[in-house]
Amino acid sequence: MDRRVRPRLASLSDFQFGAVATETIEDALLHLAQQNEQAVQEAAGRMGSFRETRIVEFVFLLSEQWCLEKSVSYQAVEILERFMVKQAENICRQATIQLRENEKTDSQNWRALKEQLFNKFILHLVSCVQLASKLSFHYKIISNITVLNFLQALGYLYTKEELLESELDVLKSLNFQINLPTPLAYVEMLLEVLGYNGCLVPATQLHATCLTLLDLVYLLHEPIYESLLKASIENSTPSQLQGEKFISVKEDFMLLAVGIIAASAFIQNHECWRQVVGHLQSITGIALESIAEFSYAILTHSVGANTPGQQQPVPPHLAARALRAAASSNT
């Protein structure tokens, strides 16, 4: 009996740049910028609280096992993030209402709601991956049988009806708005524009490194953004208020995209780094200092903060100044 052939993952070589008209690119870039501005303005205090390393790693590994393209894994993380935030907000809202009525009843209901959320977390996570796969239906959709078999292997015995109810829970909670923008869309759009602007580093070459660094940022979300916060305020001990104000930065996918591309350019060809950063600043309007600080935060967690000869770590805000100066000297 022949062995079942595993579906082929989308190859990086399949991705083509320079095949879209400039007018279309301009419209798409403007649309992404508007979406990003709205997301930053709507950023709430609890946003990002479910982009934890273990959760993201689980989604990435599951997507890889099911041979899904990279965009699906990022989409699944964003769907899960927004869904879980909504669920947490609903629990808090219900608990507040019940507290006014009966404190004892509230305590019992609060525990019941939390247990229900925890018990169904894996089911909801898998539903988010399955929904994300349906958004890229041109490539591969994960069937209910595949999902149920996976859950059974983990010891979860769900029925097809429960799986469908889980999908519906996610859809209703997000008002069926699950086609969420991901940082990858911003990265690929900016790479497309860089190609037309005569970037010295080929877009296809940058694209491969960008995917690796984007995975890294998702997996090390909190440490990287903590480094960025310390660099931006030039202080190693940010206050609670500064941390709360920084929440909107975590939802700024345009800023993340330029940081990813700048860091990739530094890794690929550091001699062309200033030119790439200059192009990114011209395209997005993001300050050179911000691009340099973000790229340094990413590089710190990818290739290390210290050179082999250094014995003491360099404070993030001081090290970032070197990149800022380098970027500014290009203007």
Short mmCIF file of C-alpha atoms in Angstrom, two decimals:
data_model
loop_
_atom_site.label_atom_id
_atom_site.label_comp_id
_atom_site.label_asym_id
_atom_site.label_seq_id
_atom_site.Cartn_x
_atom_site.Cartn_y
_atom_site.Cartn_z
CA MET A 1 0.00 0.00 0.00
CA ASP A 2 1.38 3.39 -0.98
CA ARG A 3 2.18 5.84 1.77
CA ARG A 4 0.05 8.93 1.89
CA VAL A 5 1.87 11.89 0.40
CA ARG A 6 1.98 14.89 2.72
CA PRO A 7 0.74 18.10 1.10
CA ARG A 8 3.51 20.43 -0.03
CA LEU A 9 4.04 23.60 1.95
CA ALA A 10 4.00 26.81 -0.04
CA SER A 11 7.55 27.52 -1.13
CA LEU A 12 9.19 30.90 -0.66
CA SER A 13 10.20 30.74 -4.29
CA ASP A 14 6.50 30.71 -5.21
CA PHE A 15 6.15 34.26 -3.90
CA GLN A 16 6.61 36.87 -6.62
CA PHE A 17 7.21 40.60 -6.32
CA GLY A 18 6.79 43.20 -9.03
CA ALA A 19 3.76 41.54 -10.63
CA VAL A 20 1.16 44.09 -9.47
CA ALA A 21 0.42 47.49 -11.00
CA THR A 22 1.66 50.49 -9.02
CA GLU A 23 -1.84 51.97 -8.77
CA THR A 24 -3.11 48.81 -7.12
CA ILE A 25 -0.19 48.81 -4.70
CA GLU A 26 -0.82 52.43 -3.74
CA ASP A 27 -4.50 51.73 -3.03
CA ALA A 28 -3.69 48.61 -1.01
CA LEU A 29 -1.01 50.41 1.01
CA LEU A 30 -3.39 53.26 1.79
CA HIS A 31 -6.06 50.77 2.90
CA LEU A 32 -3.61 48.98 5.19
CA ALA A 33 -2.47 52.30 6.67
CA GLN A 34 -6.08 53.24 7.45
CA GLN A 35 -6.75 49.87 9.04
CA ASN A 36 -3.60 50.19 11.12
CA GLU A 37 -4.48 53.68 12.33
CA GLN A 38 -7.91 52.48 13.42
CA ALA A 39 -6.45 49.46 15.24
CA VAL A 40 -3.96 51.65 17.10
CA GLN A 41 -6.70 54.07 18.16
CA GLU A 42 -8.93 51.23 19.37
CA ALA A 43 -6.17 49.43 21.30
CA ALA A 44 -7.45 48.51 24.76
CA GLY A 45 -5.65 47.72 28.00
CA ARG A 46 -6.06 43.96 27.66
CA MET A 47 -5.01 43.69 24.01
CA GLY A 48 -2.07 41.37 23.52
CA SER A 49 -2.59 39.43 26.73
CA PHE A 50 -3.11 36.14 24.87
CA ARG A 51 -0.09 36.38 22.53
CA GLU A 52 1.93 34.31 24.96
CA THR A 53 4.88 32.24 23.79
CA ARG A 54 3.36 28.84 24.58
CA ILE A 55 0.08 29.70 22.84
CA VAL A 56 1.80 31.09 19.74
CA GLU A 57 4.17 28.12 19.58
CA PHE A 58 1.21 25.72 19.78
CA VAL A 59 -0.52 27.50 16.87
CA PHE A 60 2.67 27.57 14.79
CA LEU A 61 3.41 23.88 15.34
CA LEU A 62 -0.18 22.90 14.62
CA SER A 63 -0.18 24.94 11.41
CA GLU A 64 3.07 23.29 10.37
CA GLN A 65 1.68 19.82 11.12
CA TRP A 66 -1.35 20.59 8.96
CA CYS A 67 0.86 22.01 6.18
CA LEU A 68 -0.71 25.47 6.30
CA GLU A 69 1.03 28.51 4.84
CA LYS A 70 2.55 31.09 7.17
CA SER A 71 -0.22 33.64 6.70
CA VAL A 72 -2.71 31.17 8.20
CA SER A 73 -0.73 30.76 11.42
CA TYR A 74 -0.50 34.54 11.93
CA GLN A 75 -4.20 34.92 11.13
CA ALA A 76 -5.08 32.20 13.64
CA VAL A 77 -3.09 33.92 16.40
CA GLU A 78 -4.87 37.23 15.73
CA ILE A 79 -8.32 35.59 15.65
CA LEU A 80 -7.61 33.75 18.89
CA GLU A 81 -6.24 36.90 20.52
CA ARG A 82 -9.32 38.97 19.75
CA PHE A 83 -11.72 36.16 20.62
CA MET A 84 -10.14 35.50 24.02
CA VAL A 85 -10.07 39.20 24.82
CA LYS A 86 -13.79 39.38 24.02
CA GLN A 87 -14.47 36.34 26.22
CA ALA A 88 -12.50 37.82 29.12
CA GLU A 89 -14.34 41.13 28.76
CA ASN A 90 -17.71 39.35 28.78
CA ILE A 91 -16.83 37.42 31.94
CA CYS A 92 -15.76 40.62 33.70
CA ARG A 93 -18.93 42.38 32.57
CA GLN A 94 -21.17 39.59 33.81
CA ALA A 95 -19.30 39.37 37.10
CA THR A 96 -19.70 43.12 37.66
CA ILE A 97 -23.45 42.96 37.06
CA GLN A 98 -23.91 39.94 39.32
CA LEU A 99 -21.80 41.51 42.06
CA ARG A 100 -24.36 44.25 42.43
CA GLU A 101 -27.11 41.70 42.88
CA ASN A 102 -25.62 38.93 45.02
CA GLU A 103 -22.00 38.70 46.09
CA LYS A 104 -22.16 34.97 46.96
CA THR A 105 -23.80 34.04 43.66
CA ASP A 106 -21.24 36.15 41.82
CA SER A 107 -18.36 34.20 43.34
CA GLN A 108 -19.83 30.90 42.20
CA ASN A 109 -20.69 32.13 38.70
CA TRP A 110 -17.26 33.73 38.33
CA ARG A 111 -15.55 30.41 38.99
CA ALA A 112 -17.94 28.57 36.65
CA LEU A 113 -17.34 31.04 33.82
CA LYS A 114 -13.56 30.85 34.24
CA GLU A 115 -13.58 27.06 34.29
CA GLN A 116 -15.70 26.97 31.15
CA LEU A 117 -13.29 29.32 29.38
CA PHE A 118 -10.26 27.30 30.45
CA ASN A 119 -11.80 23.93 29.65
CA LYS A 120 -12.68 24.93 26.11
CA PHE A 121 -9.49 26.83 25.36
CA ILE A 122 -7.86 24.11 23.22
CA LEU A 123 -11.12 23.58 21.34
CA HIS A 124 -11.41 27.31 20.62
CA LEU A 125 -7.73 27.50 19.64
CA VAL A 126 -8.12 24.72 17.10
CA SER A 127 -11.32 26.35 15.80
CA CYS A 128 -9.38 29.57 15.22
CA VAL A 129 -6.78 27.69 13.18
CA GLN A 130 -9.52 25.96 11.19
CA LEU A 131 -11.30 29.27 10.52
CA ALA A 132 -8.02 30.86 9.43
CA SER A 133 -7.48 27.98 7.02
CA LYS A 134 -10.90 28.65 5.50
CA LEU A 135 -9.93 32.25 4.82
CA SER A 136 -7.14 30.93 2.59
CA PHE A 137 -9.43 28.38 0.95
CA HIS A 138 -7.49 28.68 -2.30
CA TYR A 139 -4.72 26.70 -0.62
CA LYS A 140 -5.94 24.18 1.97
CA ILE A 141 -8.94 23.83 4.31
CA ILE A 142 -8.69 21.74 7.46
CA SER A 143 -11.62 19.29 7.63
CA ASN A 144 -13.67 18.55 10.73
CA ILE A 145 -12.43 14.96 10.73
CA THR A 146 -8.81 16.13 10.84
CA VAL A 147 -9.57 18.46 13.74
CA LEU A 148 -11.51 15.85 15.72
CA ASN A 149 -8.77 13.26 15.23
CA PHE A 150 -6.17 15.74 16.46
CA LEU A 151 -8.23 16.62 19.55
CA GLN A 152 -8.80 12.93 20.26
CA ALA A 153 -5.04 12.31 20.11
CA LEU A 154 -4.69 14.93 22.86
CA GLY A 155 -7.37 13.25 24.95
CA TYR A 156 -10.27 15.59 24.11
CA LEU A 157 -13.37 13.72 22.97
CA TYR A 158 -15.50 16.30 21.18
CA THR A 159 -18.30 15.66 18.71
CA LYS A 160 -18.73 17.25 15.30
CA GLU A 161 -21.62 19.30 16.70
CA GLU A 162 -19.44 20.65 19.52
CA LEU A 163 -16.75 21.56 17.01
CA LEU A 164 -19.25 23.47 14.87
CA GLU A 165 -20.59 25.22 17.99
CA SER A 166 -17.05 26.27 18.85
CA GLU A 167 -16.56 27.81 15.40
CA LEU A 168 -19.88 29.60 15.74
CA ASP A 169 -18.88 30.92 19.17
CA VAL A 170 -15.76 32.49 17.66
CA LEU A 171 -17.66 33.93 14.70
CA LYS A 172 -20.46 35.41 16.81
CA SER A 173 -18.07 36.83 19.37
CA LEU A 174 -16.19 38.70 16.62
CA ASN A 175 -19.35 39.62 14.70
CA PHE A 176 -18.13 37.38 11.88
CA GLN A 177 -15.22 39.80 11.30
CA ILE A 178 -12.38 37.29 11.24
CA ASN A 179 -10.51 38.41 8.12
CA LEU A 180 -8.15 40.38 10.32
CA PRO A 181 -5.01 42.13 9.07
CA THR A 182 -1.73 40.52 10.08
CA PRO A 183 1.81 41.95 10.24
CA LEU A 184 2.74 39.74 7.28
CA ALA A 185 0.39 41.69 5.00
CA TYR A 186 2.18 44.92 5.96
CA VAL A 187 5.63 43.36 5.50
CA GLU A 188 4.84 42.02 2.04
CA MET A 189 3.20 45.25 0.91
CA LEU A 190 6.20 47.33 2.01
CA LEU A 191 8.59 44.89 0.33
CA GLU A 192 6.58 45.32 -2.87
CA VAL A 193 6.96 49.11 -2.64
CA LEU A 194 10.67 48.83 -1.82
CA GLY A 195 11.15 46.80 -4.98
CA TYR A 196 9.60 49.54 -7.10
CA ASN A 197 11.67 52.17 -5.29
CA GLY A 198 14.95 50.53 -6.26
CA CYS A 199 15.94 48.90 -2.98
CA LEU A 200 19.47 47.50 -3.21
CA VAL A 201 18.53 44.32 -1.33
CA PRO A 202 16.21 42.06 -3.43
CA ALA A 203 12.68 41.79 -2.03
CA THR A 204 12.66 38.00 -2.34
CA GLN A 205 15.86 37.81 -0.32
CA LEU A 206 14.43 40.05 2.40
CA HIS A 207 11.14 38.15 2.40
CA ALA A 208 12.67 34.89 3.65
CA THR A 209 14.45 36.62 6.53
CA CYS A 210 11.36 38.67 7.37
CA LEU A 211 9.32 35.49 7.86
CA THR A 212 11.89 34.12 10.28
CA LEU A 213 12.04 37.36 12.27
CA LEU A 214 8.25 37.71 12.29
CA ASP A 215 8.01 34.23 13.83
CA LEU A 216 10.55 35.36 16.42
CA VAL A 217 8.58 38.50 17.30
CA TYR A 218 5.41 36.47 17.76
CA LEU A 219 7.19 33.91 19.93
CA LEU A 220 9.03 36.53 22.01
CA HIS A 221 6.33 39.18 21.91
CA GLU A 222 6.58 40.44 25.48
CA PRO A 223 10.42 40.49 25.82
CA ILE A 224 10.87 42.30 22.50
CA TYR A 225 8.25 44.95 23.24
CA GLU A 226 9.61 45.35 26.77
CA SER A 227 13.02 46.11 25.23
CA LEU A 228 11.41 48.55 22.83
CA LEU A 229 9.59 50.31 25.67
CA LYS A 230 12.81 50.73 27.65
CA ALA A 231 14.62 52.05 24.57
CA SER A 232 11.87 54.52 23.72
CA ILE A 233 11.75 56.08 27.20
CA GLU A 234 15.52 55.68 27.74
CA ASN A 235 14.90 54.09 31.12
CA SER A 236 15.32 50.47 32.24
CA THR A 237 12.44 50.67 34.74
CA PRO A 238 9.29 51.96 33.02
CA SER A 239 6.36 52.97 35.20
CA GLN A 240 2.93 51.34 35.06
CA LEU A 241 1.51 54.42 33.34
CA GLN A 242 4.21 54.30 30.67
CA GLY A 243 3.44 50.62 30.12
CA GLU A 244 -0.28 51.33 29.72
CA LYS A 245 0.36 54.10 27.21
CA PHE A 246 2.64 51.75 25.28
CA ILE A 247 -0.23 49.31 24.59
CA SER A 248 -1.11 51.05 21.32
CA VAL A 249 2.45 50.46 20.04
CA LYS A 250 1.90 46.69 20.38
CA GLU A 251 -1.04 46.95 17.97
CA ASP A 252 0.86 49.05 15.40
CA PHE A 253 1.50 46.53 12.64
CA MET A 254 2.97 49.13 10.30
CA LEU A 255 5.65 49.91 12.87
CA LEU A 256 6.26 46.21 13.39
CA ALA A 257 6.59 45.68 9.63
CA VAL A 258 9.21 48.41 9.16
CA GLY A 259 11.13 47.07 12.16
CA ILE A 260 11.07 43.55 10.72
CA ILE A 261 12.24 44.71 7.29
CA ALA A 262 14.95 46.97 8.72
CA ALA A 263 16.30 44.15 10.89
CA SER A 264 16.21 41.77 7.91
CA ALA A 265 18.12 44.27 5.77
CA PHE A 266 20.77 44.61 8.50
CA ILE A 267 21.20 40.82 8.59
CA GLN A 268 21.24 40.42 4.81
CA ASN A 269 23.46 43.38 3.93
CA HIS A 270 24.25 45.89 6.65
CA GLU A 271 25.96 48.20 4.14
CA CYS A 272 22.57 48.79 2.48
CA TRP A 273 20.73 49.14 5.79
CA ARG A 274 20.62 52.93 5.80
CA GLN A 275 19.18 53.04 2.31
CA VAL A 276 16.44 50.57 3.24
CA VAL A 277 15.58 52.49 6.41
CA GLY A 278 15.45 55.73 4.43
CA HIS A 279 13.01 54.18 1.97
CA LEU A 280 10.84 52.85 4.80
CA GLN A 281 10.74 56.27 6.44
CA SER A 282 9.75 57.89 3.15
CA ILE A 283 7.00 55.32 2.47
CA THR A 284 5.39 55.18 5.92
CA GLY A 285 6.29 58.49 7.53
CA ILE A 286 7.58 56.63 10.60
CA ALA A 287 10.55 58.41 12.18
CA LEU A 288 14.03 57.04 11.52
CA GLU A 289 14.60 56.86 15.28
CA SER A 290 11.56 54.62 15.77
CA ILE A 291 12.60 52.29 12.94
CA ALA A 292 16.12 52.04 14.34
CA GLU A 293 14.91 51.35 17.89
CA PHE A 294 12.52 48.63 16.76
CA SER A 295 15.06 46.95 14.50
CA TYR A 296 17.58 46.94 17.33
CA ALA A 297 15.05 45.36 19.72
CA ILE A 298 14.43 42.60 17.16
CA LEU A 299 18.13 42.09 16.44
CA THR A 300 18.88 41.90 20.17
CA HIS A 301 16.59 38.90 20.54
CA SER A 302 17.58 37.23 17.26
CA VAL A 303 21.35 37.51 16.88
CA GLY A 304 22.25 38.79 20.35
CA ALA A 305 22.94 42.17 21.90
CA ASN A 306 26.68 41.78 22.48
CA THR A 307 29.62 41.35 20.18
CA PRO A 308 32.05 38.52 21.11
CA GLY A 309 34.47 40.97 22.67
CA GLN A 310 31.99 42.66 24.96
CA GLN A 311 31.79 41.56 28.58
CA GLN A 312 29.01 43.87 29.79
CA PRO A 313 25.59 44.20 28.14
CA VAL A 314 24.83 47.56 26.58
CA PRO A 315 21.65 49.27 27.87
CA PRO A 316 18.96 49.13 25.15
CA HIS A 317 18.49 52.89 24.91
CA LEU A 318 22.23 53.50 24.52
CA ALA A 319 22.72 50.76 21.94
CA ALA A 320 19.70 51.95 19.96
CA ARG A 321 21.26 55.42 19.74
CA ALA A 322 24.01 54.01 17.53
CA LEU A 323 21.45 52.74 15.04
CA ARG A 324 19.55 56.01 15.25
CA ALA A 325 22.71 57.95 14.46
CA ALA A 326 23.51 55.64 11.57
CA ALA A 327 20.02 56.05 10.15
CA SER A 328 20.04 59.82 10.58
CA SER A 329 23.37 60.15 8.81
CA ASN A 330 21.63 58.89 5.68
CA THR A 331 19.54 62.05 5.47
#
